[in-house]
Amino acid sequence: MKFAVIGGTGLIGSQVVKDLRAAGHEAVPYAKSTGVDIITGQGVDEAVAGADVVVNLTNSPTFDEASPAFFRTSMENLLAAARKGGVGHFVILSIVGVDQVPELDYYRAKVLQEELLQAGQIPYSIVRATQFMEFMDAAMSWTADADTVRLPATPIQPIAAKDVAAAVAEVAAGTPLNGIRNIGGPDVFGLDELGRITLSHKGDKRTVVTDPTAGMFAAVKGDVLTDKNAHLAPTHYTDWLS
Ligand SMILES: NC(=O)c1ccc[n+]([C@@H]2O[C@H](COP(=O)([O-])OP(=O)(O)OC[C@H]3O[C@@H](n4cnc5c(N)ncnc54)[C@H](OP(=O)(O)O)[C@@H]3O)[C@@H](O)[C@H]2O)c1
């Protein structure tokens, strides 16, 4: 089968391309840096034409109020090209619990992306993943100073990017779900606890202060970002750190 992997140079996209090729498929990465711009539409029809499956693993350059426009315009351009090209399966990567945190612009933007796909008249699959292990450094940097990192105790179920990529590649090569599959890491931690484990592993002497108002995850109520019934990935956070 032929796969057009949009965002195929990114953290997840580049590994999905490798996994699909290793499974014997033809997988072509497309991204802004390869001359395909999903916002202006440049090169999109050509990228999608002839693909059996489109896997959209792009990301918005910002997580703020500009993100809904990014996901709306990019999905409208990609879906129009996919309909024209007769694509049989369109896959996106979203976030577990994404519809439970309407306070966050970025999460509303990802819900919009899902809704556009569901209304897009193309057989589809939505893979919702929990937070990537690779994302932890960024999450800590938002609320860090020289001595402390402030983090809420929000329950998080971190998953390794390589496990996300494997799950996306498997779904993309299968029959369209016309629905949602949740995937998550094998363990749940409070984000503050995850911060302490991370700093200790790195020999970083800063202290994690539990602060229910700190950072983007302060807006999350309860354990909506976790799902113990998700398809559980094999890699544990402490093994990944090592
Ligand atoms: N972070 C998390 O914990 C988490 C959890 C669940 C789901 N997700 C989702 O996972 C998806 C992939 O994330 P990621 O971290 O792998 O992303 P990433 O590493 O930031 O890669 C983003 C990709 O999008 C491409 N791109 C951006 N703007 C573009 C444009 N205008 N035209 C064409 N390509 C463009 C980039 O191309 P260039 O290389 O050319 O810039 C790059 O290939 C995102 O949709 C995100 O919402 C993330």
mmCIF file of C-alpha atoms and ligand atoms in Angstrom:
data_model
loop_
_atom_site.group_PDB
_atom_site.id
_atom_site.type_symbol
_atom_site.label_atom_id
_atom_site.label_comp_id
_atom_site.label_asym_id
_atom_site.label_seq_id
_atom_site.Cartn_x
_atom_site.Cartn_y
_atom_site.Cartn_z
ATOM 1 C CA MET A 1 0.000 0.000 0.000
ATOM 2 C CA LYS A 2 1.073 3.583 -0.567
ATOM 3 C CA PHE A 3 1.053 5.992 2.398
ATOM 4 C CA ALA A 4 1.427 9.774 2.281
ATOM 5 C CA VAL A 5 2.736 10.734 5.732
ATOM 6 C CA ILE A 6 2.067 14.447 6.179
ATOM 7 C CA GLY A 7 4.313 15.770 8.929
ATOM 8 C CA GLY A 8 6.618 12.876 8.066
ATOM 9 C CA THR A 9 9.697 14.768 9.285
ATOM 10 C CA GLY A 10 8.337 15.253 12.831
ATOM 11 C CA LEU A 11 8.882 13.309 16.050
ATOM 12 C CA ILE A 12 6.092 10.793 15.375
ATOM 13 C CA GLY A 13 5.873 11.146 11.586
ATOM 14 C CA SER A 14 9.511 10.212 10.926
ATOM 15 C CA GLN A 15 9.142 7.012 12.997
ATOM 16 C CA VAL A 16 5.826 6.115 11.338
ATOM 17 C CA VAL A 17 7.540 6.349 7.927
ATOM 18 C CA LYS A 18 10.259 3.950 9.169
ATOM 19 C CA ASP A 19 7.739 1.520 10.680
ATOM 20 C CA LEU A 20 5.588 1.447 7.540
ATOM 21 C CA ARG A 21 8.624 0.870 5.325
ATOM 22 C CA ALA A 22 9.848 -1.892 7.634
ATOM 23 C CA ALA A 23 6.442 -3.551 7.184
ATOM 24 C CA GLY A 24 6.989 -3.501 3.404
ATOM 25 C CA HIS A 25 4.841 -0.510 2.492
ATOM 26 C CA GLU A 26 5.653 2.522 0.363
ATOM 27 C CA ALA A 27 5.635 5.498 2.758
ATOM 28 C CA VAL A 28 6.524 9.000 1.599
ATOM 29 C CA PRO A 29 7.142 11.803 4.124
ATOM 30 C CA TYR A 30 5.814 15.264 3.317
ATOM 31 C CA ALA A 31 6.300 18.450 5.339
ATOM 32 C CA LYS A 32 6.872 22.161 4.977
ATOM 33 C CA SER A 33 10.598 21.461 4.688
ATOM 34 C CA THR A 34 9.970 19.124 1.734
ATOM 35 C CA GLY A 35 7.949 21.802 -0.090
ATOM 36 C CA VAL A 36 4.410 20.803 0.943
ATOM 37 C CA ASP A 37 2.550 23.481 2.893
ATOM 38 C CA ILE A 38 -0.807 22.364 4.285
ATOM 39 C CA ILE A 39 -1.744 25.960 5.131
ATOM 40 C CA THR A 40 -1.166 27.595 1.741
ATOM 41 C CA GLY A 41 -2.026 24.325 -0.039
ATOM 42 C CA GLN A 42 1.268 24.304 -1.953
ATOM 43 C CA GLY A 43 2.038 20.770 -3.162
ATOM 44 C CA VAL A 44 -0.837 19.179 -1.211
ATOM 45 C CA ASP A 45 -2.782 17.747 -4.191
ATOM 46 C CA GLU A 46 0.407 16.207 -5.595
ATOM 47 C CA ALA A 47 1.390 14.730 -2.210
ATOM 48 C CA VAL A 48 -1.981 13.084 -1.667
ATOM 49 C CA ALA A 49 -2.701 11.950 -5.252
ATOM 50 C CA GLY A 50 -2.146 8.223 -5.646
ATOM 51 C CA ALA A 51 -1.925 7.481 -1.922
ATOM 52 C CA ASP A 52 -4.121 4.712 -0.525
ATOM 53 C CA VAL A 53 -3.768 6.162 2.965
ATOM 54 C CA VAL A 54 -3.057 9.673 4.265
ATOM 55 C CA VAL A 55 -1.545 9.872 7.753
ATOM 56 C CA ASN A 56 -1.594 13.433 9.087
ATOM 57 C CA LEU A 57 1.025 13.894 11.830
ATOM 58 C CA THR A 58 1.536 17.624 11.513
ATOM 59 C CA ASN A 59 1.451 19.991 14.454
ATOM 60 C CA SER A 60 0.574 23.613 14.938
ATOM 61 C CA PRO A 61 3.586 25.928 15.456
ATOM 62 C CA THR A 62 1.927 27.314 18.609
ATOM 63 C CA PHE A 63 -0.448 25.905 21.251
ATOM 64 C CA ASP A 64 -2.311 29.204 21.691
ATOM 65 C CA GLU A 65 -5.393 30.842 20.189
ATOM 66 C CA ALA A 66 -3.813 30.555 16.706
ATOM 67 C CA SER A 67 -3.974 26.743 16.821
ATOM 68 C CA PRO A 68 -7.672 26.290 15.816
ATOM 69 C CA ALA A 69 -7.062 28.172 12.546
ATOM 70 C CA PHE A 70 -4.033 25.969 11.826
ATOM 71 C CA PHE A 71 -5.998 22.732 12.258
ATOM 72 C CA ARG A 72 -9.078 24.045 10.396
ATOM 73 C CA THR A 73 -7.183 25.279 7.320
ATOM 74 C CA SER A 74 -4.827 22.298 7.171
ATOM 75 C CA MET A 75 -7.621 19.736 7.487
ATOM 76 C CA GLU A 76 -9.799 21.516 4.902
ATOM 77 C CA ASN A 77 -6.895 21.524 2.423
ATOM 78 C CA LEU A 78 -5.900 17.906 3.106
ATOM 79 C CA LEU A 79 -9.459 16.539 3.061
ATOM 80 C CA ALA A 80 -10.257 18.318 -0.229
ATOM 81 C CA ALA A 81 -7.106 16.857 -1.786
ATOM 82 C CA ALA A 82 -7.869 13.397 -0.356
ATOM 83 C CA ARG A 83 -11.411 13.425 -1.769
ATOM 84 C CA LYS A 84 -10.059 14.504 -5.172
ATOM 85 C CA GLY A 85 -7.396 11.776 -5.051
ATOM 86 C CA GLY A 86 -9.796 9.003 -3.995
ATOM 87 C CA VAL A 87 -7.911 8.277 -0.741
ATOM 88 C CA GLY A 88 -9.411 5.282 1.083
ATOM 89 C CA HIS A 89 -8.250 5.938 4.653
ATOM 90 C CA PHE A 90 -7.321 9.158 6.500
ATOM 91 C CA VAL A 91 -5.599 8.903 9.895
ATOM 92 C CA ILE A 92 -4.906 11.602 12.496
ATOM 93 C CA LEU A 93 -3.197 11.555 15.892
ATOM 94 C CA SER A 94 -5.120 13.246 18.691
ATOM 95 C CA ILE A 95 -4.994 13.257 22.489
ATOM 96 C CA VAL A 96 -6.702 11.045 25.099
ATOM 97 C CA GLY A 97 -9.375 13.110 26.883
ATOM 98 C CA VAL A 98 -9.038 15.966 24.393
ATOM 99 C CA ASP A 99 -12.742 16.790 24.531
ATOM 100 C CA GLN A 100 -12.660 17.077 28.341
ATOM 101 C CA VAL A 101 -10.479 20.213 28.563
ATOM 102 C CA PRO A 102 -12.326 22.961 26.653
ATOM 103 C CA GLU A 103 -10.394 25.627 28.628
ATOM 104 C CA LEU A 104 -7.293 24.941 26.495
ATOM 105 C CA ASP A 105 -7.143 26.534 23.020
ATOM 106 C CA TYR A 106 -4.930 23.732 21.733
ATOM 107 C CA TYR A 107 -7.260 20.977 22.940
ATOM 108 C CA ARG A 108 -10.260 22.735 21.359
ATOM 109 C CA ALA A 109 -8.209 22.941 18.158
ATOM 110 C CA LYS A 110 -7.574 19.176 18.227
ATOM 111 C CA VAL A 111 -11.303 18.493 18.814
ATOM 112 C CA LEU A 112 -12.000 20.656 15.768
ATOM 113 C CA GLN A 113 -9.471 18.589 13.796
ATOM 114 C CA GLU A 114 -11.300 15.386 14.818
ATOM 115 C CA GLU A 115 -14.712 16.849 13.907
ATOM 116 C CA LEU A 116 -13.523 17.956 10.469
ATOM 117 C CA LEU A 117 -12.193 14.449 9.814
ATOM 118 C CA GLN A 118 -15.418 12.801 10.997
ATOM 119 C CA ALA A 119 -17.431 15.040 8.645
ATOM 120 C CA GLY A 120 -14.936 14.671 5.803
ATOM 121 C CA GLN A 121 -16.621 11.853 3.829
ATOM 122 C CA ILE A 122 -13.486 9.697 3.829
ATOM 123 C CA PRO A 123 -13.084 6.462 5.827
ATOM 124 C CA TYR A 124 -10.979 7.488 8.821
ATOM 125 C CA SER A 125 -9.210 6.524 12.015
ATOM 126 C CA ILE A 126 -8.459 8.725 15.004
ATOM 127 C CA VAL A 127 -5.655 7.524 17.275
ATOM 128 C CA ARG A 128 -5.738 9.355 20.598
ATOM 129 C CA ALA A 129 -2.476 9.108 22.564
ATOM 130 C CA THR A 130 -1.625 10.149 26.102
ATOM 131 C CA GLN A 131 1.262 12.624 26.676
ATOM 132 C CA PHE A 132 4.544 11.711 24.994
ATOM 133 C CA MET A 133 7.521 10.971 27.273
ATOM 134 C CA GLU A 134 9.541 13.235 24.967
ATOM 135 C CA PHE A 135 7.193 16.102 25.906
ATOM 136 C CA MET A 136 8.161 16.106 29.606
ATOM 137 C CA ASP A 137 11.155 18.457 29.268
ATOM 138 C CA ALA A 138 9.010 21.082 27.533
ATOM 139 C CA ALA A 139 6.233 20.723 30.115
ATOM 140 C CA MET A 140 8.751 21.327 32.905
ATOM 141 C CA SER A 141 10.439 24.252 31.158
ATOM 142 C CA TRP A 142 7.248 26.337 31.093
ATOM 143 C CA THR A 143 7.166 26.731 34.896
ATOM 144 C CA ALA A 144 10.818 26.385 35.875
ATOM 145 C CA ASP A 145 13.310 28.814 37.350
ATOM 146 C CA ALA A 146 16.861 28.341 38.610
ATOM 147 C CA ASP A 147 15.781 26.489 41.789
ATOM 148 C CA THR A 148 12.306 25.064 41.296
ATOM 149 C CA VAL A 149 9.929 23.512 38.808
ATOM 150 C CA ARG A 150 6.275 24.097 39.644
ATOM 151 C CA LEU A 151 3.906 21.368 38.483
ATOM 152 C CA PRO A 152 0.337 20.335 39.321
ATOM 153 C CA ALA A 153 -0.408 16.755 40.438
ATOM 154 C CA THR A 154 -2.484 16.132 37.274
ATOM 155 C CA PRO A 155 -2.528 12.383 36.491
ATOM 156 C CA ILE A 156 -0.478 11.664 33.339
ATOM 157 C CA GLN A 157 0.086 8.310 31.576
ATOM 158 C CA PRO A 158 3.257 8.957 29.540
ATOM 159 C CA ILE A 159 3.872 6.998 26.341
ATOM 160 C CA ALA A 160 7.109 6.715 24.358
ATOM 161 C CA ALA A 161 7.060 8.273 20.868
ATOM 162 C CA LYS A 162 8.266 5.002 19.355
ATOM 163 C CA ASP A 163 5.247 3.202 20.845
ATOM 164 C CA VAL A 164 2.931 5.923 19.521
ATOM 165 C CA ALA A 165 4.451 5.554 16.056
ATOM 166 C CA ALA A 166 4.057 1.767 16.119
ATOM 167 C CA ALA A 167 0.384 2.094 17.058
ATOM 168 C CA VAL A 168 -0.270 4.740 14.387
ATOM 169 C CA ALA A 169 1.449 2.631 11.713
ATOM 170 C CA GLU A 170 -0.595 -0.426 12.717
ATOM 171 C CA VAL A 171 -3.892 1.485 12.590
ATOM 172 C CA ALA A 172 -2.960 3.167 9.302
ATOM 173 C CA ALA A 173 -2.228 -0.185 7.651
ATOM 174 C CA GLY A 174 -5.514 -1.663 8.893
ATOM 175 C CA THR A 175 -9.170 -1.251 8.028
ATOM 176 C CA PRO A 176 -10.447 2.263 8.830
ATOM 177 C CA LEU A 177 -11.859 2.360 12.377
ATOM 178 C CA ASN A 178 -14.345 5.107 11.530
ATOM 179 C CA GLY A 179 -13.879 5.806 15.203
ATOM 180 C CA ILE A 180 -11.297 6.426 17.910
ATOM 181 C CA ARG A 181 -8.583 4.211 19.412
ATOM 182 C CA ASN A 182 -7.000 5.303 22.713
ATOM 183 C CA ILE A 183 -3.379 4.376 23.331
ATOM 184 C CA GLY A 184 -1.404 5.082 26.497
ATOM 185 C CA GLY A 185 1.712 4.273 28.469
ATOM 186 C CA PRO A 186 1.717 1.442 31.015
ATOM 187 C CA ASP A 187 1.875 3.645 34.171
ATOM 188 C CA VAL A 188 0.058 6.666 35.605
ATOM 189 C CA PHE A 189 1.940 9.330 37.601
ATOM 190 C CA GLY A 190 1.075 12.711 39.035
ATOM 191 C CA LEU A 191 2.796 15.260 36.787
ATOM 192 C CA ASP A 192 4.657 16.583 39.848
ATOM 193 C CA GLU A 193 5.879 13.056 40.651
ATOM 194 C CA LEU A 194 6.932 12.602 37.031
ATOM 195 C CA GLY A 195 8.917 15.839 37.339
ATOM 196 C CA ARG A 196 10.702 14.553 40.465
ATOM 197 C CA ILE A 197 11.575 11.250 38.790
ATOM 198 C CA THR A 198 12.887 13.109 35.731
ATOM 199 C CA LEU A 199 15.052 15.602 37.664
ATOM 200 C CA SER A 200 16.445 12.890 39.928
ATOM 201 C CA HIS A 201 17.393 10.747 36.921
ATOM 202 C CA LYS A 202 19.233 13.682 35.333
ATOM 203 C CA GLY A 203 21.008 14.611 38.567
ATOM 204 C CA ASP A 204 19.222 17.977 38.381
ATOM 205 C CA LYS A 205 19.211 19.463 41.908
ATOM 206 C CA ARG A 206 16.119 21.639 41.391
ATOM 207 C CA THR A 207 13.036 20.943 43.529
ATOM 208 C CA VAL A 208 9.583 20.174 42.165
ATOM 209 C CA VAL A 209 6.965 22.243 43.980
ATOM 210 C CA THR A 210 3.425 20.897 43.678
ATOM 211 C CA ASP A 211 1.355 23.816 42.438
ATOM 212 C CA PRO A 212 -2.214 23.196 41.255
ATOM 213 C CA THR A 213 -2.142 26.497 39.303
ATOM 214 C CA ALA A 214 1.105 25.927 37.363
ATOM 215 C CA GLY A 215 1.275 25.571 33.605
ATOM 216 C CA MET A 216 -1.057 24.294 30.932
ATOM 217 C CA PHE A 217 -2.027 21.091 32.783
ATOM 218 C CA ALA A 218 -3.497 23.120 35.680
ATOM 219 C CA ALA A 219 -6.625 23.445 33.506
ATOM 220 C CA VAL A 220 -7.141 19.666 33.514
ATOM 221 C CA LYS A 221 -9.758 18.393 35.965
ATOM 222 C CA GLY A 222 -9.392 14.905 37.453
ATOM 223 C CA ASP A 223 -7.847 12.048 35.505
ATOM 224 C CA VAL A 224 -9.337 12.795 32.058
ATOM 225 C CA LEU A 225 -5.913 12.594 30.363
ATOM 226 C CA THR A 226 -5.503 8.944 31.377
ATOM 227 C CA ASP A 227 -7.293 5.785 30.289
ATOM 228 C CA LYS A 228 -6.507 2.474 31.961
ATOM 229 C CA ASN A 229 -8.605 0.731 29.295
ATOM 230 C CA ALA A 230 -6.519 2.185 26.464
ATOM 231 C CA HIS A 231 -4.311 -0.070 24.329
ATOM 232 C CA LEU A 232 -1.295 -0.067 26.670
ATOM 233 C CA ALA A 233 2.190 0.421 25.223
ATOM 234 C CA PRO A 234 5.162 -1.581 26.560
ATOM 235 C CA THR A 235 7.728 1.112 27.458
ATOM 236 C CA HIS A 236 7.863 2.244 31.118
ATOM 237 C CA TYR A 237 8.959 5.839 31.822
ATOM 238 C CA THR A 238 11.886 4.863 34.043
ATOM 239 C CA ASP A 239 13.201 2.440 31.379
ATOM 240 C CA TRP A 240 12.776 5.119 28.725
ATOM 241 C CA LEU A 241 14.751 7.598 30.862
ATOM 242 C CA SER A 242 17.589 5.090 31.111
HETATM 243 N N1 LIG B 1 2.901 16.013 22.549
HETATM 244 C C1 LIG B 1 2.038 15.105 23.005
HETATM 245 O O1 LIG B 1 2.179 14.655 24.143
HETATM 246 C C2 LIG B 1 0.920 14.620 22.107
HETATM 247 C C3 LIG B 1 0.008 13.706 22.619
HETATM 248 C C4 LIG B 1 -0.974 13.205 21.771
HETATM 249 C C5 LIG B 1 -1.049 13.633 20.448
HETATM 250 N N2 LIG B 1 -0.143 14.556 19.961
HETATM 251 C C6 LIG B 1 -0.229 14.947 18.533
HETATM 252 O O2 LIG B 1 0.809 14.336 17.796
HETATM 253 C C7 LIG B 1 0.938 15.017 16.552
HETATM 254 C C8 LIG B 1 2.396 14.980 16.085
HETATM 255 O O3 LIG B 1 3.215 15.636 17.023
HETATM 256 P P1 LIG B 1 4.809 15.699 16.884
HETATM 257 O O4 LIG B 1 5.336 16.042 18.232
HETATM 258 O O5 LIG B 1 5.305 14.475 16.181
HETATM 259 O O6 LIG B 1 4.992 16.959 15.917
HETATM 260 P P2 LIG B 1 6.370 17.661 15.482
HETATM 261 O O7 LIG B 1 7.549 16.837 15.839
HETATM 262 O O8 LIG B 1 6.305 19.078 15.969
HETATM 263 O O9 LIG B 1 6.261 17.658 13.888
HETATM 264 C C9 LIG B 1 5.344 18.487 13.240
HETATM 265 C C10 LIG B 1 5.355 18.174 11.747
HETATM 266 O O10 LIG B 1 4.391 19.044 11.129
HETATM 267 C C11 LIG B 1 4.985 19.609 9.984
HETATM 268 N N3 LIG B 1 4.337 20.879 9.676
HETATM 269 C C12 LIG B 1 4.077 21.923 10.513
HETATM 270 N N4 LIG B 1 3.485 22.936 9.833
HETATM 271 C C13 LIG B 1 3.361 22.514 8.543
HETATM 272 C C14 LIG B 1 2.831 23.085 7.364
HETATM 273 N N5 LIG B 1 2.293 24.320 7.367
HETATM 274 N N6 LIG B 1 2.867 22.369 6.229
HETATM 275 C C15 LIG B 1 3.403 21.114 6.201
HETATM 276 N N7 LIG B 1 3.919 20.518 7.279
HETATM 277 C C16 LIG B 1 3.910 21.211 8.445
HETATM 278 C C17 LIG B 1 6.453 19.769 10.343
HETATM 279 O O11 LIG B 1 7.189 19.972 9.166
HETATM 280 P P3 LIG B 1 8.686 20.624 9.136
HETATM 281 O O12 LIG B 1 9.587 19.529 9.644
HETATM 282 O O13 LIG B 1 8.935 20.963 7.741
HETATM 283 O O14 LIG B 1 8.609 21.810 10.051
HETATM 284 C C18 LIG B 1 6.709 18.438 11.047
HETATM 285 O O15 LIG B 1 6.915 17.409 10.087
HETATM 286 C C19 LIG B 1 0.357 16.422 16.783
HETATM 287 O O16 LIG B 1 -0.781 16.605 15.958
HETATM 288 C C20 LIG B 1 -0.057 16.424 18.252
HETATM 289 O O17 LIG B 1 -1.269 17.105 18.479
HETATM 290 C C21 LIG B 1 0.822 15.039 20.774
#
